[in-house]
XYZ file of C-alpha atoms in Angstrom:
495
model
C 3.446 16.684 18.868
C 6.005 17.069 15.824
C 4.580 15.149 13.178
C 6.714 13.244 10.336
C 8.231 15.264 7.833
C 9.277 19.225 7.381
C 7.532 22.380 7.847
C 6.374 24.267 4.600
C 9.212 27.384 5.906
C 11.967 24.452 5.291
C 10.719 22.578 2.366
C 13.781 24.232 0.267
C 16.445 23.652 2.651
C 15.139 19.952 3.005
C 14.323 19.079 -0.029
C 15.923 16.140 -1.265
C 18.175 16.058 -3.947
C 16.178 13.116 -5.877
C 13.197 15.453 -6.081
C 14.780 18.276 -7.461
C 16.397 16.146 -10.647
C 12.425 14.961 -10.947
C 11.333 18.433 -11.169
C 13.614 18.900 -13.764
C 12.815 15.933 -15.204
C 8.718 16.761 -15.164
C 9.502 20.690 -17.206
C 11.761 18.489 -19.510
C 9.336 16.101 -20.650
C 8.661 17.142 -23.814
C 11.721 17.903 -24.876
C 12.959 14.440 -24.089
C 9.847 12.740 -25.292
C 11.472 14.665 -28.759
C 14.566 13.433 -28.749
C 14.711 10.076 -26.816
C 12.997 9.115 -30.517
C 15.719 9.099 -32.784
C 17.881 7.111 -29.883
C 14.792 4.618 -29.599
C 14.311 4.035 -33.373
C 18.117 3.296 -34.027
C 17.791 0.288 -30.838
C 16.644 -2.744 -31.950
C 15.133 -4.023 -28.404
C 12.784 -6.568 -27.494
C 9.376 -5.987 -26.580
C 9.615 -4.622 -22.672
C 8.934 -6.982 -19.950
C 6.267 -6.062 -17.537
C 8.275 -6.973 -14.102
C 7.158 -5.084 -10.803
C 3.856 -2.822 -11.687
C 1.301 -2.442 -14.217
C 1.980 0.628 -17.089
C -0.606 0.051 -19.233
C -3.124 2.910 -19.523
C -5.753 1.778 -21.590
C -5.573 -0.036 -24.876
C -2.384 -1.385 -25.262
C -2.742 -1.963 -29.281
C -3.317 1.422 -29.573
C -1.012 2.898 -27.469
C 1.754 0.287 -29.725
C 0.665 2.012 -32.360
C 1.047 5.283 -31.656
C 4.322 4.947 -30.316
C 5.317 2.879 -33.220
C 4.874 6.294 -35.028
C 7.342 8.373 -32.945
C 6.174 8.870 -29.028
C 2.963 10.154 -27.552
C 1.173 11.374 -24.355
C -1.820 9.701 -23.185
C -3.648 11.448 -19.929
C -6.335 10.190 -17.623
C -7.810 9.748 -15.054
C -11.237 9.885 -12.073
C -12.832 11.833 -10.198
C -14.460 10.167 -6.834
C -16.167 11.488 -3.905
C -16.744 8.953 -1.501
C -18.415 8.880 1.687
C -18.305 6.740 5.322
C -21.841 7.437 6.809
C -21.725 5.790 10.468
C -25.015 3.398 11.720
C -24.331 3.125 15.349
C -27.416 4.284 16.779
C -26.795 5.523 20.011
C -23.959 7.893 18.587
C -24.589 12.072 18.332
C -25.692 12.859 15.178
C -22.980 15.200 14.067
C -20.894 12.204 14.716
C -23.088 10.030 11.877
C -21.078 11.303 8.495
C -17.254 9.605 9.160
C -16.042 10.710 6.015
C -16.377 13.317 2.796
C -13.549 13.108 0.771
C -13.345 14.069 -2.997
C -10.530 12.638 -5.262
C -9.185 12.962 -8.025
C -6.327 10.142 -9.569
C -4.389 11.795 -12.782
C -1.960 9.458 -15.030
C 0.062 10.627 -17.052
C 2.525 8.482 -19.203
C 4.613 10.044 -22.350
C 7.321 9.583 -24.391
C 8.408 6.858 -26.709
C 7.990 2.569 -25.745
C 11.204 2.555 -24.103
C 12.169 5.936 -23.158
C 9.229 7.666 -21.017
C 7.910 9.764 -18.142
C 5.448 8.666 -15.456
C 3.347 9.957 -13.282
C 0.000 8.895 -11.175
C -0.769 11.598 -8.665
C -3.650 11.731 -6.115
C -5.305 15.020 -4.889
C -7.286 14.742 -2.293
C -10.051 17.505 -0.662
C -11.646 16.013 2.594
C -12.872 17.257 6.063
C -9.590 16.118 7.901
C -7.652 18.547 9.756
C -3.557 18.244 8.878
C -0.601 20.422 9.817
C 0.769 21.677 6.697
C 3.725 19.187 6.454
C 5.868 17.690 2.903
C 6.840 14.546 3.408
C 10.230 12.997 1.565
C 8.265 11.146 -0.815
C 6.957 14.593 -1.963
C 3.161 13.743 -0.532
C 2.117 17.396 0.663
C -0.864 17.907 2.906
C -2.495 21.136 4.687
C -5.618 21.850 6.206
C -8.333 19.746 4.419
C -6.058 18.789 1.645
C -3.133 16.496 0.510
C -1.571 15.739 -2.575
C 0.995 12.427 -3.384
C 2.986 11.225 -6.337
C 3.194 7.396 -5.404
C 4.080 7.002 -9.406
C 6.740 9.781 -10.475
C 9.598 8.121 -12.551
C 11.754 8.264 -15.580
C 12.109 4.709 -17.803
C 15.155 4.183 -20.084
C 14.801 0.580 -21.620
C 17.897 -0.894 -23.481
C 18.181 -4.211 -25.340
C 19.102 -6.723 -21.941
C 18.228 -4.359 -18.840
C 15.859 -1.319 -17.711
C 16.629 1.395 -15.710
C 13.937 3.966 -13.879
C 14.690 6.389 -11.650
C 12.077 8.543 -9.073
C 8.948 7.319 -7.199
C 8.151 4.012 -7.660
C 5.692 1.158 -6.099
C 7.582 -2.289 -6.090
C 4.769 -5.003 -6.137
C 6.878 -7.581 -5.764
C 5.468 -10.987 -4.043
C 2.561 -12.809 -5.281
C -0.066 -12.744 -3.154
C -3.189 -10.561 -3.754
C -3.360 -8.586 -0.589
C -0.606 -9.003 2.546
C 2.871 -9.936 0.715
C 5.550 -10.751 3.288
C 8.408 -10.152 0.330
C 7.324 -6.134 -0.480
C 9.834 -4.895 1.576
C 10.277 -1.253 0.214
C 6.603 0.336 0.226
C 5.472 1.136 3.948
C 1.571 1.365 4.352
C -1.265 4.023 4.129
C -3.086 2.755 7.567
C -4.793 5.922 8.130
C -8.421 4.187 7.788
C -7.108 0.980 8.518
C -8.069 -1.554 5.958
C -10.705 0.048 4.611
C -8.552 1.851 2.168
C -8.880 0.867 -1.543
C -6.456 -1.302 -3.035
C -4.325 1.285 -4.807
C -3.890 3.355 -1.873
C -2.574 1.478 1.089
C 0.931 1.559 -0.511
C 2.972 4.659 -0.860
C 5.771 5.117 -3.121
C 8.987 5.611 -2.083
C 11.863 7.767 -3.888
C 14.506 4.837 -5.485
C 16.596 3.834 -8.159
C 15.776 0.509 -9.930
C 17.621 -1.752 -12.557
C 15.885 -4.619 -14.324
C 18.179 -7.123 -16.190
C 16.587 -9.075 -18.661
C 18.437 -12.985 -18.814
C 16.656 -14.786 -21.275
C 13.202 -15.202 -20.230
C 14.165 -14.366 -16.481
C 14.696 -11.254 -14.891
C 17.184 -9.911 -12.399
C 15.966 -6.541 -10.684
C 18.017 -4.323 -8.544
C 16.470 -1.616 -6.118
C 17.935 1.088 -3.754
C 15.941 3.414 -1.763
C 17.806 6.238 -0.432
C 15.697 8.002 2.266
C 13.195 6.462 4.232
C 9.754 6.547 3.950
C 7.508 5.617 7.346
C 4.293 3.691 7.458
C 1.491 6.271 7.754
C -0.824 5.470 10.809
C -4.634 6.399 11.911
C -4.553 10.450 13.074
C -5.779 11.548 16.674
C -9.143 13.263 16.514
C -10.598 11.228 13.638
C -13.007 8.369 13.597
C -9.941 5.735 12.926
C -7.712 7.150 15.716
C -6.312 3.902 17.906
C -8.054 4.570 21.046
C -7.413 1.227 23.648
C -6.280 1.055 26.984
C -3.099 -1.506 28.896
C -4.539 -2.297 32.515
C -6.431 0.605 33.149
C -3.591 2.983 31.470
C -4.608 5.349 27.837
C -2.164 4.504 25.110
C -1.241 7.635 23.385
C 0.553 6.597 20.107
C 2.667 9.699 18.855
C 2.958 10.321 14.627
C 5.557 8.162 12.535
C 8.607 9.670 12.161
C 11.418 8.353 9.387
C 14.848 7.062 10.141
C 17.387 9.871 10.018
C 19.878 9.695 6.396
C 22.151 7.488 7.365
C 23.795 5.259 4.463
C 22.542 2.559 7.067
C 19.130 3.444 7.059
C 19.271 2.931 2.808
C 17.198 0.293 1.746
C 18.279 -2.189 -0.963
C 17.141 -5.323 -2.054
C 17.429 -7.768 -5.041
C 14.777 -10.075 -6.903
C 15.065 -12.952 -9.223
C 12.421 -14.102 -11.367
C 12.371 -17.691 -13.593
C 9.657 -19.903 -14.488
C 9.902 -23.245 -13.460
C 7.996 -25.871 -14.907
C 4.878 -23.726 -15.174
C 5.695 -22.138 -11.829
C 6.143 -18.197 -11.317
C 9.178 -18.037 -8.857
C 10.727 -15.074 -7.606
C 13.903 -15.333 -5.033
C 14.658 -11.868 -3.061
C 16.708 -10.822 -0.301
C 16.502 -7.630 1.483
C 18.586 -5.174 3.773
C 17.236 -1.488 4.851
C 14.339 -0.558 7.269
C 11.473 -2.529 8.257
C 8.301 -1.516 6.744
C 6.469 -2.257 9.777
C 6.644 -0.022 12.981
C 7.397 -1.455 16.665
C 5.068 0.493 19.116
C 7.541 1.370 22.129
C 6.219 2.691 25.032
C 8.282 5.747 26.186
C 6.755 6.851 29.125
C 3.663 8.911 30.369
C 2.509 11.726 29.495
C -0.265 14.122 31.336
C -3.804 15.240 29.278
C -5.713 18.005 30.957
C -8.597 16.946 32.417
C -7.863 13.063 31.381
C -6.499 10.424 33.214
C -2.169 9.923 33.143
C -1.588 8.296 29.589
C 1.083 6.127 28.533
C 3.657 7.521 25.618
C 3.760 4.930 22.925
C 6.408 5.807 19.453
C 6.394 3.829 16.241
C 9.929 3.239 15.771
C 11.470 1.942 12.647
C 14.743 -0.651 12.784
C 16.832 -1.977 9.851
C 16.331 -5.736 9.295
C 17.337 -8.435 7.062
C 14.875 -10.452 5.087
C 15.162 -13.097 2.378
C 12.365 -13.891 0.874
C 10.220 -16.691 -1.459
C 7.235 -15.929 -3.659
C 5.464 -19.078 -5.929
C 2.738 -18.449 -8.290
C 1.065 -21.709 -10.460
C -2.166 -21.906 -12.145
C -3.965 -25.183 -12.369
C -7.228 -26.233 -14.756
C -9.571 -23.231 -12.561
C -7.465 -22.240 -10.116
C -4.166 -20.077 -9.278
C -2.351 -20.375 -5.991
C 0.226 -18.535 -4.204
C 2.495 -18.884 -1.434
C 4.746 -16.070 -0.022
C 7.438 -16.774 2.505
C 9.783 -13.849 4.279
C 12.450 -15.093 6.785
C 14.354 -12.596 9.404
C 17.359 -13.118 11.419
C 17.349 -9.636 12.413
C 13.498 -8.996 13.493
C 13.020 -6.376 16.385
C 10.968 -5.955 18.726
C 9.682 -4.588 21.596
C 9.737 -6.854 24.989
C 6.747 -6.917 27.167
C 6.198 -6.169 30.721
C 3.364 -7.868 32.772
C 2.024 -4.790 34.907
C -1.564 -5.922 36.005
C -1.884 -6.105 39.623
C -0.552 -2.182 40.492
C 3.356 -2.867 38.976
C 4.782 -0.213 37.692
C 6.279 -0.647 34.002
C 9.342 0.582 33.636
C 10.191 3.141 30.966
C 11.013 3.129 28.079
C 10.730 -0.536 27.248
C 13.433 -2.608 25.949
C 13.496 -3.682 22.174
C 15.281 -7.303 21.572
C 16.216 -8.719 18.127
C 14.983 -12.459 17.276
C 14.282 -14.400 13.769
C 11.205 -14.122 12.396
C 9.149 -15.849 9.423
C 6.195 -14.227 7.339
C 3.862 -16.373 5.416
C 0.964 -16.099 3.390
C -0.616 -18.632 0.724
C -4.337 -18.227 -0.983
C -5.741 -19.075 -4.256
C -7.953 -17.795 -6.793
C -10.554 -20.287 -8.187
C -12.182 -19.547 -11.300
C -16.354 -20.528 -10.295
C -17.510 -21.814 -13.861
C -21.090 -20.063 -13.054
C -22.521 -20.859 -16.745
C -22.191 -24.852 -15.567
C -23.869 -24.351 -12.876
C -26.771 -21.526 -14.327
C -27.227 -22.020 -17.957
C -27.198 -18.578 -19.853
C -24.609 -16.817 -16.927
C -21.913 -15.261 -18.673
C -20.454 -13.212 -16.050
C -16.760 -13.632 -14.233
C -17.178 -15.455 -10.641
C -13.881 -15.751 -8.317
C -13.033 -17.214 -5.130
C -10.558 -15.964 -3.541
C -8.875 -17.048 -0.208
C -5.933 -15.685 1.688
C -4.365 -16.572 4.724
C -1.394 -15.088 6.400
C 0.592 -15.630 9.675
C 3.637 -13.996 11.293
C 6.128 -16.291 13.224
C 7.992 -14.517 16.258
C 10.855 -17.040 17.460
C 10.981 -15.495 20.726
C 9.286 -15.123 23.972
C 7.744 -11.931 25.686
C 7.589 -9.586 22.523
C 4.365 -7.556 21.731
C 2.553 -8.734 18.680
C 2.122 -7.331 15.641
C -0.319 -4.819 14.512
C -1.712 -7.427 12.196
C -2.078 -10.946 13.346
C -3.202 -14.582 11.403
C -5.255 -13.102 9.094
C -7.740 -14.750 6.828
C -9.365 -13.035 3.817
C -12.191 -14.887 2.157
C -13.949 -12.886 -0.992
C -16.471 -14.245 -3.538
C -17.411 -11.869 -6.264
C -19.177 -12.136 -9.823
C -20.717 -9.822 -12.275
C -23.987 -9.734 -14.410
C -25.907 -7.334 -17.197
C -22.425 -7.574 -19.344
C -19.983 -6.970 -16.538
C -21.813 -3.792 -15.483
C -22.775 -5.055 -12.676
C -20.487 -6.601 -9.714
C -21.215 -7.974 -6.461
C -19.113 -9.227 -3.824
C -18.592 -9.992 -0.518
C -15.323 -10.192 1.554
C -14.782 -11.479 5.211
C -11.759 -10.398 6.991
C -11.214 -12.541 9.951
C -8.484 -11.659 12.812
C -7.749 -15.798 13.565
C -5.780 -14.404 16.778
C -7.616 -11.813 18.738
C -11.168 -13.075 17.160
C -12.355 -9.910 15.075
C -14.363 -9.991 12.532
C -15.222 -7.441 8.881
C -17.659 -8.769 7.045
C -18.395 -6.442 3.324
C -21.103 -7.269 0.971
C -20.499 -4.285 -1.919
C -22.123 -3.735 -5.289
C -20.879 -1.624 -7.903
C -22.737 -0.867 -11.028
C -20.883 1.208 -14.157
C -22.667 3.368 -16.379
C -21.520 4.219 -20.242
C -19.688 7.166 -20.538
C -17.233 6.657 -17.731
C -19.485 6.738 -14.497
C -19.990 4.383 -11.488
C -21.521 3.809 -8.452
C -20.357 1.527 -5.180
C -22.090 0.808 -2.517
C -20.980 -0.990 0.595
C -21.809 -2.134 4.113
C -19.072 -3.039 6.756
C -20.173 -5.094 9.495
C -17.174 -5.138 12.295
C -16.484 -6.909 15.613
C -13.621 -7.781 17.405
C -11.905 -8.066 20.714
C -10.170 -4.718 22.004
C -6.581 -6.113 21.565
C -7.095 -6.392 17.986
C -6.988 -3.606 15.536
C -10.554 -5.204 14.065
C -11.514 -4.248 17.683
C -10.597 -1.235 18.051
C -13.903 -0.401 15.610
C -16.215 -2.931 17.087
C -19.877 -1.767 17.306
C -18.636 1.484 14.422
C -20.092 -0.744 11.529
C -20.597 1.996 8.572
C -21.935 2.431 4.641
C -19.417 3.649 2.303
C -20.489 5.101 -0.950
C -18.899 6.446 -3.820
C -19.648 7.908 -7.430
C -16.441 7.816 -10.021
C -16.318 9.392 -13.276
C -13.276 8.241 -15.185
C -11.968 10.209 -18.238
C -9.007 10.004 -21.195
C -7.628 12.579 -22.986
């Protein structure tokens, strides 16, 4: 099976061209870090506008002030191990650890305020098994290891607009988990939605612009080369393992869309506050972040029963989308809205009874609408216990995709609902939460009670439990009855 990307033999030859200014860029740094400060001193700019991700790396006074006095490098960092330990009793018990992985995050951010260099790599050493394969967003894996630069980018700010240039993640939308208008960064679902936060979305090589109009904003993206959504691996604990009427699915590796100036990706977002409301207009043209499972064929397993040849495939689309934000007395709610007129996918066949499906399916194009709305309610905890001074939040999510047409296979993800309370105690060293993830559709359930504790000096420990259940036809299902503990220690550092 040819997995997605390029052999390490034609890394050079494939290469793209993007990368190779970066890695110019990255042996460059401090000379440009030099001289980028006479250029920044002479601008008189505004202070920079934080628009589609988080830079800030610690204190932000601090870092003002250093850079007030002519540049700087700030470094840092964790390392994690972290651990999936299974609790299915009637499993073998070499099959009881799911998981050893040890991590370690890097940032590194340097230069002057406006002119800079950034970079947030992961490396990664776990028990997986990978063919040694690059992939165009310069994520490299081998046996037991991979490495990714979701944050790799030059920033040159000016006086009215921004311009950065390398890998970037685009968090645009408001919403705190699925956001129907982030059309550029496909997903990590290798452990389904059990990764953390800051790794289900990979960045993607792209050129962005960021016009500042007054207090709005005006940002401009293109991405290039495609990037593909990354899916669970065969012979691991979250391969997709289901069957269609008696028949194996087999789903081959994503593969990206071949360079084609109509496989580049662009989009454009418009920010303004109105009357206390966050709004943010977007529209959207390039490949769909989301992969249509097509069945191909069969294919024949030694010793196994005849299996049926499923391939993500990946289609341009159209999107325009609507993201709201407003805060009111405790609470802050959201509402995310994506429409399609060019949504494809994959038409069904009804072969229960002993038809035959016919090979390979057909793929139809229809509208489509995305949706997602939630809100974040502040608890006010010390009202209720006198002496409480920790943070408690509510937070509820619910989102729903919209197919306006008949006889197409559903999404991977369904209505979703996401329900999480959390609040902390002993100072904010202590946190404890619990999140439900509820499949509304195909009835599966994740239910997560976790408590992390931090230690001085950088150090802490999580602890959590996932309960799951869930029809087969769901992805929730597909781990029914694999309910697990994950664990992991984190030591964070700055240089």
């Amino acid at each position: 099976m040819k997995k997605e990307g390029i052999s390490r033999q034609g890394v050079a030859s494939h290469m793209p061209l993007l990368w190779l200014v970066l890695l110019a860029i990255m042996y460059m740094v401090p000379f440009l870090s030099n001289t980028v400060m006479a250029a920044d001193i002479m601008l008189k700019k505004k202070p920079p506008v934080q628009a589609e991700e988080d830079d800030s790396d610690g204190d932000e006074d601090e870092s003002a002030t250093r850079e007030a006095q002519g540049g700087t490098t700030e470094l840092q960092g964790f390392i994690e191990f972290e651990n999936f330990t299974g609790t299915y009793p009637h499993q073998a018990f070499r099959d009881i650890v799911k998981k050893n992985e040890i991590r370690n995050n890097l940032s590194l951010r340097t230069g002057s305020e406006n002119f800079y260099f950034v970079m947030n790599s992961n490396v990664y050493i776990h028990d997986y098994v990978h063919d040694p394969t690059v992939y165009r967003n310069g994520t490299a894996r081998g046996s037991s290891f991979e490495i990714n630069f979701n944050k790799l980018y030059y920033n040159a700010e000016f006086s009215f607009f921004r311009l950065r240039a390398g890998n970037q993640i685009y968090q645009w939308g408001t919403a705190d988990v699925f956001n129907p208008t982030s059309y550029f960064n496909p997903m990590d679902m290798r452990e389904a939605l059990f990764k953390d936060q800051d790794e289900l979305r990979q960045g993607v090589p792209s050129l962005s612009s960021l016009f500042f109009i007054g207090d709005d904003t005006l940002e401009l993206v293109i991405v290039p080369l495609h990037v593909p959504a990354l899916l669970p691996e065969k012979n691991t604990f979250w391969e997709l393992r289901y069957e269609e009427e008696g028949y194996p699915i087999s789903i081959a590796a994503s593969r990206p869309m071949e360079p084609d100036i109509k496989n580049i990706a662009v989009g454009l977002q418009y920010y303004k506050n109105i009357l206390s409301t966050d709004v943010n207009i977007s529209a959207y043209y390039g490949p769909d972040t989301e992969p249509l499972f097509r069945p191909m064929g069969t294919i024949a397993v030694p010793n196994e029963p005849i299996a049926v040849d499923v391939r993500p495939e990946y289609h341009t689309t159209i999107k325009t989308g609507l993201a709201l934000s407003r805060g009111w007395n405790d609470f802050v709610f959201q509402f995310e809205a994506a429409y399609s007129p060019l949504k494809t996918g994959v038409v069904d066949q009804d072969y229960s009874g002993g038809q035959i499906p016919q090979f390979p399916f057909k793929t139809r194009t229809f509208h489509a609408l995305y949706t997602t709305a939630g809100f974040n309610y502040m608890i006010p905890m010390n009202k209720l216990f006198e002496g409480h001074e920790g943070d408690a939040v509510l937070t509820t999510e619910y989102s729903r995709p919209t197919y306006f047409s008949r006889n197409i296979m559903d999404p991977m993800l369904g209505d979703i609902l996401i329900v999480r309370v959390e609040d902390t105690f002993l100072y904010s060293r202590l946190k404890v939460l619990v999140t439900g993830i509820v499949d509304i559709t195909e009835k599966g359930t994740i239910i997560m009670p976790e408590v992390q504790y931090r230690f001085p000096m950088g150090l802490s420990i999580n602890v959590s439990y996932a309960f799951i259940h869930g029809r087969e036809r769901s992805m929730i299902g597909l781990y029914t009855d694999n309910d697990f503990i994950r664990m992991r220690v984190r030591y964070e550092y700055k240089m």
